[in-house]
Amino acid sequence: MNAQRSEKLTFALLLAATIIVVLPVLVIIGIVIKNGVGAITWEFISTAPRDGMRAGGILPAIVGTFCLMIGAMLFAVPLGVFSAIYLNEYAGDNLLTRLIRLAIINLAGVPSVVYGLFGLGVFVMFFKFGTSILAGAMTLSIMNLPVIITASREALSNVPQSFREVSLSLGATRWQTIRHVVLPNALPGILTGIILEVGRAGGETAPILFTVAAFSLPFLPHSVFDQCMALPTHLYAISTQVPNIGLDVRYATAMVLLAVVLIVNFFSIMLRMRLRRRRQW
Amino acid sequence: MVAPNTGDSTPAKVATRDLSVWYDDEQALKSISLDIRHNELLGIIGPANSGKTTFLRTLNRLIDRTPGIRVSGQVRLDGRDIFQDIPVEELRTRVGMVFALPVPLPMSVFDNVAYGPRRHGIGNRKALAELVEESLWAASLWDEVKDRLDEPAMNLSGGQQQRLCIARALAVQAEVILLDEPCSGLDPVSTSMVEDALVGLKENHTIVLVTNVIAQAARISDRTAFFLMGELIEVDGADKLFTLPADERTAGYIEGRYG
Amino acid sequence: MRTTTTPLQRIWEFFVEKLIFLSGFTAIIFVVLLFLFLLKEGLAVFKTVSPQEFIAGKSWYPISKPPQFGILPLILGSLAVTIGAAAIAVPFGVASAVYIAEVAPPRLKEYLKVGIELIAAIPSVVIGFIGMVALAPIVANVFDLPTGLTALSASLMLALMAMPTTVSIAEDAISGVPREYKEAALALGATHWQAIYRVILRAAAPGILAAVMLGIGRVIGETMAVMMITGNSAQIPHTLLQPVRTLTATIAAEMGETMRGSPHYTALFAIGIVLFLITFIVNFTADLFLRRAEARR
């Protein structure tokens, strides 16, 4: 009886701890919406900033963030998915693949600001892209690689071996088997990982701080070699570098950024849930 | 070790000579020399882990996929060495495989049968439709699925799925069909339908049927081979092997001593 | 159907497979490139300061004349924030991992997992912003400080940011303990909690340890939130109620103002090397634990 009562108490404590872990997120989202929603107008999301960013809107930052998200994926998706195909479909378990695995784990752990340094050294300086959308997108894509590789690899390895054997036993080549049996069935899982990283690319600040970001640039970018504004760097700038900006404008910027990132994440979660329910094998 | 089984004068469709297979250090097949004749239905029986599945997977080189595998000896298809003279894709097209549990690909019935031909470059819709119908016919499945071609293959019953797998192999014009305990998951009615389909196919195909049901081998095979611990103990006409086996281990297995 | 593939197909396939092989190495290539570039740009700092002065020097005055590049205050700043965050994240993280893996009913479990993922989704600049405008005033109030931008405020927010990593990996480790262990304990008359405490947690220990380490790795590498909440004062901290400055924030805050190739610029890359090495060691060790956990199953 005593043991049971203390067990109940323990479980209640565990539940309390869990709530303390999860609750702050909801509080944060709540605070941002409550304080930001008032400043969100059509003008705010459809025009460029004026008066040293104290008035006007944040359209260039929104456009810049979308450019970076798309640009990062253009590099990261083919590289990441092909890399996962290599690891799961071609390579065996040997010293080389263990090294690759270690490299992936290590890449995943590198601080985002170190990616920023790398992007500055390699893309901005060495390849002379300058501070530009191209340099930032490539920096972000390398940061996105480990998750895309890992998620894709997992999705590939969830496709039953028997499907591969059927395809091969009908005389299909290895690539045909991957292309027509493995990839179609791994696609939802791969997409889940990709979408998750789209959100991350949109929300990261440190990697683009010295590779793309313009402090204030009230135009839309014209080419990949242009600098651009982005939502996270904009929020950082108006929060720390520009005095006398209305708190509601800052909250509204945070809210737009949060909305972009959370909507993207929502798609990823939905896709995964559907996938789990629909799996037929 | 093995009584010569090459007494028949017609050249073998598939012939193995001293075929041995190792998984890392463990020998799974020990020097198998066996001729599989044109258009016969060869049954292979034996207890679990006797090398039956390894033998089948070697014949169309699916075994290449297994890490740590080593093969020695020869396998010839129509006199050509399958490891050296025949590209592996061609080999697998000509030597089809049907697995123990039916594996319909997650697509429609039609697409399942058309999968192989499409990979081999047949894109013409009419030609594909004809090929699919022919193959399903030959696998004795056409009447049951002709109105359900667009349904997911997963919706078919187990027995239908297994015949679909046979049709799929037929659609790439397989000459030899390997079946690895194809009825192990099926009820008696479905089993007999698969068996009927196999007997019908014998006319134009060479069939190798691994089975753990001795009675099934006795029912439909022309000759039966008995494998034990990676060795081919004996191979003979079904009528003889099941009534008067030459080796006492065969007799023991048939009487149920090895389980 | 003998001659099945056309030459064109074969050439296409050849190139695709070559591309796949090449892509397989991208991870290695980028890790090596990353490290080499950091070395190339960063090692030059030792023309200005000796390694000892750099690591153990107590003053970081990069723009004074002559500049001083001692990163000890920054290391200690990172350490203070990390210890503070870990002190919160480890108990709460492991407790919620246990709850989610073992106690929560399936429906609630799904919701909680989504909630944990949401934390990971929130951009760190938003966390930093909230910490700055919402949390710091509260901290200043409670402890009666001139500013709430302190190591403590940063630790609180960073603890939150460590959660997704810590909870999800620890939860995997706990869920991965074979059912038989638990059933055996229950069959011997243990209560559910006793089974968790004495059997499951013990079996999952390497995985939980890895979860904690990876969470800490996340905290050490975090940049924007700490830059906005710590107060950014490069002094050796004595309590958590002081403003501090971390390694990461220093790079992010100062890189914009440096001249390429200047001692200051190289010093920031040298800090990048230090960060790279720290996270490499943390992740490598965590991976060793994870693999041990896997091998145990």
Coordinates of C-alpha atoms in Angstrom, one line a residue, chain A:
Chain A
M1 CA 0.0 0.0 0.0
N2 CA 2.8 2.3 1.0
A3 CA 4.8 1.5 -2.1
Q4 CA 1.8 2.2 -4.2
R5 CA 1.1 5.5 -2.6
S6 CA 4.7 6.7 -3.1
E7 CA 4.5 5.5 -6.7
K8 CA 1.5 7.7 -7.3
L9 CA 3.3 10.6 -5.8
T10 CA 6.4 9.9 -7.9
F11 CA 4.4 9.7 -11.1
A12 CA 2.7 13.0 -10.2
L13 CA 6.1 14.6 -9.8
L14 CA 7.2 13.3 -13.1
L15 CA 4.1 14.7 -14.7
A16 CA 4.7 18.0 -13.1
A17 CA 8.3 18.0 -14.4
T18 CA 7.0 17.3 -17.9
I19 CA 4.5 20.1 -17.8
I20 CA 7.3 22.5 -16.6
V21 CA 9.3 21.4 -19.6
V22 CA 6.5 21.8 -22.2
L23 CA 4.6 24.7 -20.8
P24 CA 7.2 27.5 -21.5
V25 CA 6.8 27.0 -25.2
L26 CA 3.2 27.6 -25.1
V27 CA 3.8 30.6 -22.8
I28 CA 6.4 32.0 -25.3
I29 CA 4.1 31.5 -28.2
G30 CA 1.2 33.1 -26.2
I31 CA 3.3 36.2 -25.2
V32 CA 4.5 36.7 -28.8
I33 CA 1.0 36.5 -30.2
K34 CA -0.6 38.6 -27.5
N35 CA 1.9 41.5 -27.8
G36 CA 2.5 41.2 -31.5
V37 CA -0.9 40.7 -33.1
G38 CA -1.9 44.3 -32.7
A39 CA 0.9 45.6 -34.9
I40 CA 0.3 43.2 -37.7
T41 CA -1.3 45.1 -40.5
W42 CA -1.3 44.6 -44.2
E43 CA 1.2 47.4 -44.5
F44 CA 3.5 45.7 -42.0
I45 CA 3.8 42.6 -44.1
S46 CA 3.7 44.2 -47.5
T47 CA 6.0 47.2 -47.4
A48 CA 9.6 48.0 -46.8
P49 CA 10.9 49.5 -43.5
R50 CA 11.1 53.3 -43.2
D51 CA 12.6 55.8 -40.8
G52 CA 15.5 53.6 -39.7
M53 CA 13.2 50.6 -39.4
R54 CA 11.0 52.4 -36.9
A55 CA 8.1 52.5 -39.3
G56 CA 6.9 50.7 -42.4
G57 CA 6.9 47.0 -42.8
I58 CA 9.2 43.9 -43.0
L59 CA 8.5 42.7 -46.6
P60 CA 12.2 42.5 -47.6
A61 CA 12.9 40.4 -44.6
I62 CA 10.1 38.0 -45.3
V63 CA 11.1 37.7 -49.0
G64 CA 14.8 37.3 -47.9
T65 CA 13.9 34.5 -45.5
F66 CA 12.0 32.6 -48.2
C67 CA 14.9 33.0 -50.6
L68 CA 17.3 31.6 -48.1
M69 CA 15.0 28.6 -47.2
I70 CA 14.6 27.7 -50.9
G71 CA 18.2 28.3 -51.7
A72 CA 19.4 26.2 -48.8
M73 CA 17.2 23.3 -49.9
L74 CA 18.4 23.5 -53.5
F75 CA 21.9 22.5 -52.3
A76 CA 21.1 20.4 -49.3
V77 CA 18.3 18.2 -50.6
P78 CA 20.1 16.6 -53.6
L79 CA 23.3 16.2 -51.6
G80 CA 21.7 14.9 -48.5
V81 CA 19.4 12.5 -50.2
F82 CA 22.1 11.1 -52.5
S83 CA 24.4 10.8 -49.5
A84 CA 21.7 8.8 -47.7
I85 CA 21.2 6.6 -50.7
Y86 CA 24.9 5.9 -50.8
L87 CA 25.0 5.0 -47.1
N88 CA 21.9 2.9 -47.1
E89 CA 21.9 1.3 -50.5
Y90 CA 25.5 1.0 -51.7
A91 CA 27.9 1.1 -48.8
G92 CA 28.4 -1.8 -46.5
D93 CA 29.3 -1.5 -42.8
N94 CA 33.1 -0.7 -42.9
L95 CA 35.6 1.7 -41.6
L96 CA 34.7 4.2 -44.3
T97 CA 31.0 4.3 -43.5
R98 CA 31.8 4.5 -39.8
L99 CA 33.9 7.5 -40.5
I100 CA 31.1 9.1 -42.5
R101 CA 28.7 8.4 -39.7
L102 CA 31.1 10.1 -37.3
A103 CA 31.4 13.1 -39.6
I104 CA 27.6 13.4 -39.8
I105 CA 27.3 13.3 -36.0
N106 CA 30.0 15.9 -35.7
L107 CA 28.5 18.2 -38.3
A108 CA 25.2 18.0 -36.5
G109 CA 26.9 19.2 -33.3
V110 CA 28.9 22.1 -34.7
P111 CA 27.6 25.4 -33.3
S112 CA 25.6 27.5 -35.8
V113 CA 28.0 30.4 -35.3
V114 CA 30.9 28.2 -36.4
Y115 CA 29.0 27.5 -39.6
G116 CA 28.8 31.3 -39.9
L117 CA 32.6 31.5 -39.7
F118 CA 32.9 28.8 -42.2
G119 CA 30.5 30.4 -44.6
L120 CA 32.4 33.7 -44.2
G121 CA 35.7 32.1 -44.9
V122 CA 34.7 29.8 -47.7
F123 CA 31.8 31.3 -49.6
V124 CA 32.1 35.0 -48.9
M125 CA 35.9 35.3 -49.1
F126 CA 37.4 32.2 -50.8
F127 CA 34.8 31.8 -53.6
K128 CA 34.2 35.6 -53.6
F129 CA 30.4 35.3 -53.5
G130 CA 30.5 38.3 -51.2
T131 CA 27.8 38.7 -48.5
S132 CA 25.0 37.4 -50.6
I133 CA 22.0 35.1 -50.7
L134 CA 24.1 32.5 -52.4
A135 CA 26.7 32.5 -49.7
G136 CA 24.1 32.4 -46.9
A137 CA 22.1 29.7 -48.6
M138 CA 25.1 27.5 -49.0
T139 CA 26.2 28.0 -45.4
L140 CA 22.7 27.1 -44.2
S141 CA 22.6 24.0 -46.5
I142 CA 25.7 22.6 -45.0
M143 CA 24.2 23.1 -41.6
N144 CA 21.0 21.3 -42.8
L145 CA 22.9 18.4 -44.3
P146 CA 23.3 16.1 -41.3
V147 CA 19.6 16.1 -40.4
I148 CA 18.5 15.5 -44.0
I149 CA 21.0 12.7 -44.4
T150 CA 20.0 11.1 -41.1
A151 CA 16.2 11.4 -41.8
S152 CA 16.5 10.2 -45.4
R153 CA 18.7 7.3 -44.4
E154 CA 16.2 6.2 -41.8
A155 CA 13.3 6.5 -44.3
L156 CA 15.3 4.4 -46.8
S157 CA 16.1 1.8 -44.2
N158 CA 12.4 1.5 -43.3
V159 CA 11.6 0.3 -46.8
P160 CA 11.5 -3.5 -46.5
Q161 CA 14.4 -5.4 -48.0
S162 CA 11.9 -7.7 -49.7
F163 CA 10.8 -4.9 -52.0
R164 CA 14.4 -4.6 -53.2
E165 CA 14.7 -8.3 -53.7
V166 CA 11.5 -8.5 -55.7
S167 CA 12.7 -5.7 -58.0
L168 CA 16.2 -7.1 -58.4
S169 CA 14.8 -10.6 -59.0
L170 CA 12.9 -9.2 -61.9
G171 CA 16.1 -8.1 -63.5
A172 CA 16.0 -4.5 -62.5
T173 CA 19.4 -2.8 -61.9
R174 CA 20.3 -1.4 -58.6
W175 CA 19.6 2.2 -59.6
Q176 CA 16.2 1.2 -61.1
T177 CA 15.3 -0.6 -57.9
I178 CA 16.2 2.5 -55.9
R179 CA 14.4 4.9 -58.3
H180 CA 11.2 2.9 -58.8
V181 CA 10.7 1.0 -55.5
V182 CA 12.9 2.3 -52.7
L183 CA 12.6 6.1 -53.2
P184 CA 8.8 6.3 -53.8
N185 CA 8.2 4.4 -50.6
A186 CA 10.8 6.4 -48.6
L187 CA 9.6 9.7 -50.0
P188 CA 7.2 10.7 -47.2
G189 CA 9.8 10.0 -44.6
I190 CA 12.5 11.9 -46.5
L191 CA 10.1 14.9 -46.9
T192 CA 9.4 15.0 -43.2
G193 CA 13.1 15.5 -42.6
I194 CA 13.4 18.1 -45.4
I195 CA 10.5 20.2 -44.2
L196 CA 11.9 20.2 -40.7
E197 CA 15.1 21.6 -42.0
V198 CA 13.3 24.2 -44.2
G199 CA 11.9 25.6 -40.9
R200 CA 15.3 25.5 -39.3
A201 CA 16.9 27.3 -42.3
G202 CA 14.2 30.0 -41.9
G203 CA 14.8 30.5 -38.2
E204 CA 18.6 30.4 -37.9
T205 CA 20.4 33.7 -37.3
A206 CA 24.1 33.1 -36.6
P207 CA 25.0 31.4 -39.9
I208 CA 23.6 34.3 -41.9
L209 CA 24.8 37.1 -39.7
F210 CA 28.0 37.6 -41.6
T211 CA 27.2 35.8 -44.9
V212 CA 24.0 37.4 -46.2
A213 CA 22.4 39.8 -43.9
A214 CA 21.9 43.4 -44.6
F215 CA 21.2 45.5 -41.5
S216 CA 18.6 47.5 -43.3
L217 CA 17.9 47.2 -47.0
P218 CA 14.6 48.5 -48.1
F219 CA 14.6 46.7 -51.4
L220 CA 13.9 43.3 -52.6
P221 CA 16.9 41.2 -53.8
H222 CA 17.3 40.9 -57.6
S223 CA 19.9 38.2 -57.8
V224 CA 21.5 35.5 -55.7
F225 CA 24.6 37.8 -55.4
D226 CA 22.6 40.5 -53.6
Q227 CA 22.6 41.0 -49.9
C228 CA 19.2 40.7 -48.3
M229 CA 17.4 41.1 -45.1
A230 CA 16.0 38.1 -43.2
L231 CA 13.5 37.8 -40.5
P232 CA 15.7 36.4 -37.7
T233 CA 18.6 38.9 -38.3
H234 CA 16.0 41.7 -38.6
L235 CA 14.5 40.8 -35.2
Y236 CA 18.0 40.7 -33.8
A237 CA 18.9 44.1 -35.2
I238 CA 15.8 45.9 -34.0
S239 CA 16.0 44.3 -30.6
T240 CA 19.6 45.1 -29.9
Q241 CA 20.9 47.7 -32.2
V242 CA 18.2 50.2 -32.9
P243 CA 17.0 52.3 -30.0
N244 CA 13.4 53.6 -29.7
I245 CA 11.6 51.0 -31.7
G246 CA 8.2 50.2 -30.4
L247 CA 8.0 47.0 -28.5
D248 CA 4.9 46.0 -30.5
V249 CA 6.9 46.2 -33.8
R250 CA 9.5 43.9 -32.3
Y251 CA 6.8 41.5 -31.1
A252 CA 5.1 41.6 -34.4
T253 CA 8.4 40.7 -36.2
A254 CA 8.9 37.8 -33.8
M255 CA 5.4 36.7 -34.5
V256 CA 5.8 36.7 -38.2
L257 CA 9.1 34.7 -37.9
L258 CA 7.4 32.3 -35.5
A259 CA 4.5 31.9 -37.8
V260 CA 6.7 31.0 -40.8
V261 CA 8.7 28.5 -38.8
L262 CA 5.8 26.9 -37.0
I263 CA 3.6 26.5 -40.1
V264 CA 6.5 24.7 -41.8
N265 CA 6.9 22.5 -38.8
F266 CA 3.2 21.8 -38.6
F267 CA 3.3 20.4 -42.2
S268 CA 6.2 18.2 -41.2
I269 CA 4.3 16.8 -38.2
M270 CA 1.1 16.3 -40.1
L271 CA 3.0 14.5 -42.9
R272 CA 4.6 12.2 -40.4
M273 CA 1.4 11.3 -38.6
R274 CA -0.3 10.5 -41.9
L275 CA 2.6 8.4 -42.9
R276 CA 2.5 6.5 -39.7
R277 CA -1.2 5.8 -40.1
R278 CA -1.0 4.9 -43.7
R279 CA 2.0 2.6 -43.7
Q280 CA 0.9 -0.6 -45.3
W281 CA 3.8 -3.0 -44.6

